[in-house]
XYZ file of C-alpha atoms in Angstrom:
326
model
C 121.838 74.391 122.205
C 118.700 74.210 120.033
C 118.106 71.132 117.933
C 118.606 71.210 114.170
C 115.202 71.492 112.513
C 113.615 68.199 111.470
C 110.691 69.427 109.341
C 110.414 70.845 105.862
C 108.745 74.265 105.681
C 107.321 76.569 103.065
C 106.435 80.135 103.999
C 104.526 82.925 102.328
C 103.855 86.485 103.450
C 102.246 89.667 102.185
C 103.886 93.071 102.373
C 102.995 96.368 100.779
C 104.598 99.611 99.712
C 102.853 102.975 99.855
C 104.353 105.964 98.002
C 107.819 104.458 97.823
C 110.247 102.402 95.770
C 110.157 98.812 97.067
C 113.223 97.668 95.098
C 115.056 99.878 92.623
C 116.628 98.443 89.477
C 120.170 99.838 89.000
C 119.983 99.018 85.285
C 116.888 101.238 84.925
C 118.017 104.396 86.768
C 116.818 102.808 90.038
C 113.201 102.688 88.872
C 110.944 100.159 90.650
C 111.466 96.647 89.305
C 108.655 95.421 87.067
C 107.738 92.527 84.820
C 107.539 94.341 81.452
C 104.964 91.902 80.074
C 102.237 92.561 82.626
C 103.597 95.511 84.687
C 103.478 93.598 87.958
C 106.042 94.747 90.502
C 109.019 92.653 91.583
C 111.227 92.621 94.677
C 114.368 90.508 94.413
C 115.201 87.649 96.732
C 118.485 89.441 97.443
C 116.600 92.500 98.754
C 114.470 90.335 101.051
C 117.474 88.472 102.458
C 119.253 91.790 103.007
C 116.404 92.933 105.281
C 116.545 89.658 107.209
C 120.290 90.112 107.676
C 119.815 93.711 108.813
C 117.229 92.700 111.429
C 119.375 89.863 112.791
C 122.367 92.191 112.946
C 120.378 94.700 115.004
C 118.656 92.124 117.194
C 121.789 90.119 118.030
C 124.391 92.897 117.936
C 126.352 91.227 115.130
C 127.899 88.907 117.711
C 128.802 85.264 117.166
C 127.153 82.794 116.871
C 124.627 85.076 115.135
C 127.056 87.405 113.377
C 126.418 88.423 109.763
C 128.888 87.341 107.083
C 127.621 89.500 104.197
C 127.857 92.927 105.824
C 127.622 96.305 104.147
C 130.972 97.676 102.906
C 133.209 94.889 104.216
C 135.734 92.460 102.759
C 134.296 88.936 102.787
C 137.779 87.436 102.778
C 138.441 88.776 106.293
C 136.000 86.436 108.150
C 137.100 83.585 105.868
C 140.679 84.191 106.982
C 139.437 84.350 110.572
C 137.861 80.912 110.097
C 141.233 79.479 109.081
C 143.033 81.328 111.847
C 140.575 80.004 114.462
C 140.683 76.340 113.441
C 143.279 73.587 113.509
C 146.443 74.513 111.625
C 145.750 78.243 111.392
C 146.607 80.147 108.210
C 149.217 78.242 106.253
C 151.193 81.093 104.737
C 148.204 82.542 102.915
C 148.072 79.488 100.647
C 144.716 79.217 98.827
C 145.270 75.523 98.165
C 144.287 74.359 101.654
C 143.706 70.617 102.061
C 140.147 69.308 102.169
C 140.197 68.718 105.933
C 141.254 72.312 106.537
C 138.576 73.663 104.195
C 135.932 71.554 105.966
C 137.005 72.854 109.381
C 136.814 76.463 108.174
C 133.407 75.813 106.625
C 132.080 74.334 109.874
C 133.431 77.329 111.822
C 131.664 79.752 109.450
C 128.365 77.867 109.801
C 128.668 77.827 113.584
C 129.369 81.545 113.952
C 127.459 83.328 111.139
C 123.675 83.274 111.028
C 123.362 84.087 107.333
C 125.769 81.303 106.376
C 123.684 78.782 108.365
C 120.479 80.108 106.821
C 121.239 81.223 103.262
C 124.546 79.539 102.531
C 127.549 81.273 100.970
C 130.357 80.971 98.456
C 133.489 81.170 100.612
C 136.199 80.287 98.105
C 137.003 83.883 97.181
C 140.219 84.034 99.227
C 141.419 81.440 101.694
C 139.083 78.614 100.800
C 136.277 77.836 103.270
C 134.229 75.950 100.699
C 130.672 76.548 99.558
C 127.511 76.166 101.602
C 124.058 75.554 100.168
C 121.682 77.176 102.636
C 118.402 75.614 103.796
C 116.480 78.923 103.598
C 115.668 80.256 100.139
C 113.456 83.126 98.945
C 111.889 83.702 95.553
C 111.346 87.076 93.896
C 108.296 88.698 95.468
C 105.601 89.733 92.997
C 102.765 92.236 93.272
C 99.170 91.030 93.279
C 98.159 93.669 90.710
C 99.982 95.720 88.114
C 101.831 98.699 89.588
C 102.311 102.236 88.274
C 105.969 103.381 88.396
C 106.243 107.163 88.666
C 109.282 109.359 88.054
C 108.723 112.552 90.026
C 110.721 115.771 89.780
C 111.812 117.445 93.016
C 113.603 120.689 93.793
C 116.983 120.402 95.450
C 117.546 123.570 97.468
C 121.334 123.372 97.308
C 124.067 122.284 94.914
C 127.211 120.176 95.353
C 129.619 122.062 93.136
C 133.294 121.210 92.819
C 134.616 124.763 92.878
C 137.714 124.928 90.744
C 140.658 126.660 92.369
C 139.044 126.760 95.822
C 141.575 125.703 98.444
C 139.889 126.933 101.625
C 136.417 127.330 103.096
C 136.760 131.087 102.528
C 137.331 130.484 98.804
C 134.111 128.409 98.665
C 132.157 131.090 100.540
C 133.431 133.741 98.130
C 132.272 131.628 95.192
C 128.799 131.178 96.747
C 128.426 134.931 97.314
C 129.034 135.611 93.615
C 126.371 133.193 92.365
C 122.755 134.144 91.517
C 120.308 132.445 93.886
C 118.827 130.262 91.136
C 122.290 128.882 90.385
C 122.450 127.504 93.928
C 119.373 125.330 93.384
C 118.952 122.354 91.142
C 116.432 119.662 90.239
C 116.312 116.025 91.233
C 114.111 112.979 90.670
C 112.460 110.295 92.792
C 111.054 106.986 91.600
C 108.071 105.473 93.392
C 104.828 103.574 93.113
C 101.593 104.881 94.673
C 100.757 101.436 96.077
C 101.588 97.784 95.644
C 100.693 94.622 97.584
C 103.385 91.960 97.176
C 103.486 88.209 97.810
C 106.816 86.688 98.898
C 107.470 82.957 99.070
C 110.234 80.861 100.572
C 111.408 77.365 101.394
C 113.297 75.690 104.237
C 114.970 72.307 103.757
C 115.504 70.158 106.841
C 118.032 68.055 104.932
C 120.210 71.077 104.137
C 119.717 72.368 107.692
C 121.530 69.253 108.930
C 124.579 70.308 106.948
C 124.706 73.905 108.224
C 123.320 73.460 111.753
C 120.251 75.655 111.176
C 118.277 74.989 114.345
C 114.974 75.729 116.081
C 116.336 78.965 117.565
C 117.497 80.110 114.123
C 114.049 79.348 112.730
C 112.319 81.416 115.393
C 114.690 84.295 114.678
C 113.904 84.009 110.959
C 110.170 84.389 111.637
C 110.860 87.472 113.773
C 113.088 88.942 111.086
C 110.469 88.450 108.362
C 107.716 90.082 110.414
C 109.919 93.051 111.380
C 112.209 93.411 108.372
C 110.868 96.810 107.316
C 110.332 98.249 110.791
C 114.039 99.092 111.019
C 114.635 99.867 107.353
C 112.914 103.216 106.991
C 114.017 105.765 104.403
C 112.412 108.471 102.280
C 112.841 106.323 99.169
C 110.990 103.331 100.652
C 107.817 105.202 101.627
C 105.791 103.036 103.999
C 106.601 99.342 103.698
C 104.901 96.830 105.965
C 104.844 93.070 106.428
C 101.321 92.185 107.573
C 101.427 89.595 110.407
C 97.881 88.437 109.732
C 98.955 87.415 106.226
C 102.271 85.707 107.001
C 101.986 81.920 107.052
C 104.155 78.825 107.072
C 103.423 75.223 106.175
C 105.101 72.646 108.392
C 105.419 69.099 107.095
C 104.845 66.582 109.904
C 104.100 63.315 108.087
C 101.262 60.822 108.407
C 102.844 57.388 108.888
C 102.068 55.501 112.097
C 105.707 54.386 112.298
C 107.577 57.198 114.079
C 110.825 56.749 112.148
C 109.035 56.773 108.811
C 107.046 59.820 109.879
C 110.306 61.657 110.651
C 111.542 60.863 107.155
C 108.262 62.123 105.712
C 108.550 65.341 107.719
C 111.986 66.017 106.231
C 111.055 65.154 102.658
C 107.602 66.757 102.736
C 104.050 65.590 102.182
C 102.854 67.972 99.440
C 104.242 70.057 96.599
C 105.072 73.644 97.470
C 102.984 75.235 94.696
C 99.879 73.432 95.973
C 100.389 74.858 99.464
C 101.120 78.385 98.229
C 97.923 78.340 96.161
C 95.903 77.971 99.372
C 96.982 81.534 100.143
C 97.278 83.177 96.723
C 93.896 81.953 95.464
C 92.259 83.733 98.388
C 93.627 87.199 97.489
C 91.226 89.348 95.472
C 90.400 93.018 95.128
C 87.092 93.762 96.798
C 84.052 94.350 94.633
C 83.942 97.911 93.375
C 87.646 98.599 93.954
C 89.257 99.489 90.630
C 92.595 100.732 91.954
C 93.877 99.415 95.270
C 95.557 101.904 97.599
C 95.571 99.836 100.794
C 95.548 96.226 101.944
C 92.021 96.999 103.134
C 91.009 97.044 99.450
C 91.561 93.273 99.255
C 89.741 90.185 100.446
C 92.363 87.992 102.105
C 92.528 84.313 103.091
C 91.970 83.279 106.699
C 94.056 80.764 108.604
C 90.954 78.634 109.083
C 90.344 78.452 105.321
C 93.984 77.602 104.673
C 93.934 74.825 107.275
C 90.777 73.393 105.738
C 92.580 73.020 102.423
C 95.824 71.603 103.829
C 96.639 68.074 102.636
C 97.345 65.302 105.166
C 100.698 65.569 106.895
C 100.954 69.360 106.629
C 100.171 71.980 109.283
C 99.497 75.672 108.592
C 100.521 78.356 111.082
C 100.756 82.120 111.309
C 104.357 83.207 111.778
C 103.281 85.492 114.615
C 102.001 82.466 116.549
C 105.426 80.776 116.361
C 107.527 83.465 118.032
């Protein structure tokens, strides 16, 4: 079995969206999320973690120990009950007031068998209590480099979905269709999109929290794969073309500087530099090229190189491309 990670990490990656809706806001008729003060686009941390979950589910077949706890259209209390059923004492009459030892056993079972619980944590006290887990892997909201232009576009829907009153058979529905003028069997629809947006996503991995969930080196490698491929298996007409760019996906690995090996291990877990300082090594190198007023491709930007990032790294921190770690 892989060893639990022993280093703190920060990671940052660039992805873009072309003629699509990167993350709709249900409170705004599913329009692309924006910061209303400066019109920069936003993609929620929840949306990013969902794509990681989806990739892991496809890559590992949703089989333990890399099963996914937060699945689409499922009851979260079912795997929590399974955790109690599979550990010492079983399910004690459906009683939610399980003793602490029993809750701890169920929590450990969930961490062992579900990738997203090991990585992101979970609240598992919604039914039979399996406790709460604070995950070592955390994402922030992704934010676009430039302001975006949300568009609301009208489309023609070439059919209708009418609830025909009194129709009890297919023949009744066909008879209704035959009586309708052709224009009554068409309708209008709408699609929300942005022409283009380049987004920066940031995240953190705590070695101290990884000890508590068992997040290990194999899990870390799978996370890097999931980030690089998260949109390759999430295609839809609403998303347009979304791409994570491997050449602009980096992580910072804290390794320590002390000559004493034990002290260096402690440094590697706690970290040797503030996260914002490391992220700035990437973000300060992103600029629209001279003469480009409106970006429509990642090619319209000057981007930081790994060599430049490594030059700016403080002592005790290594910079890597995610693609070099898988």
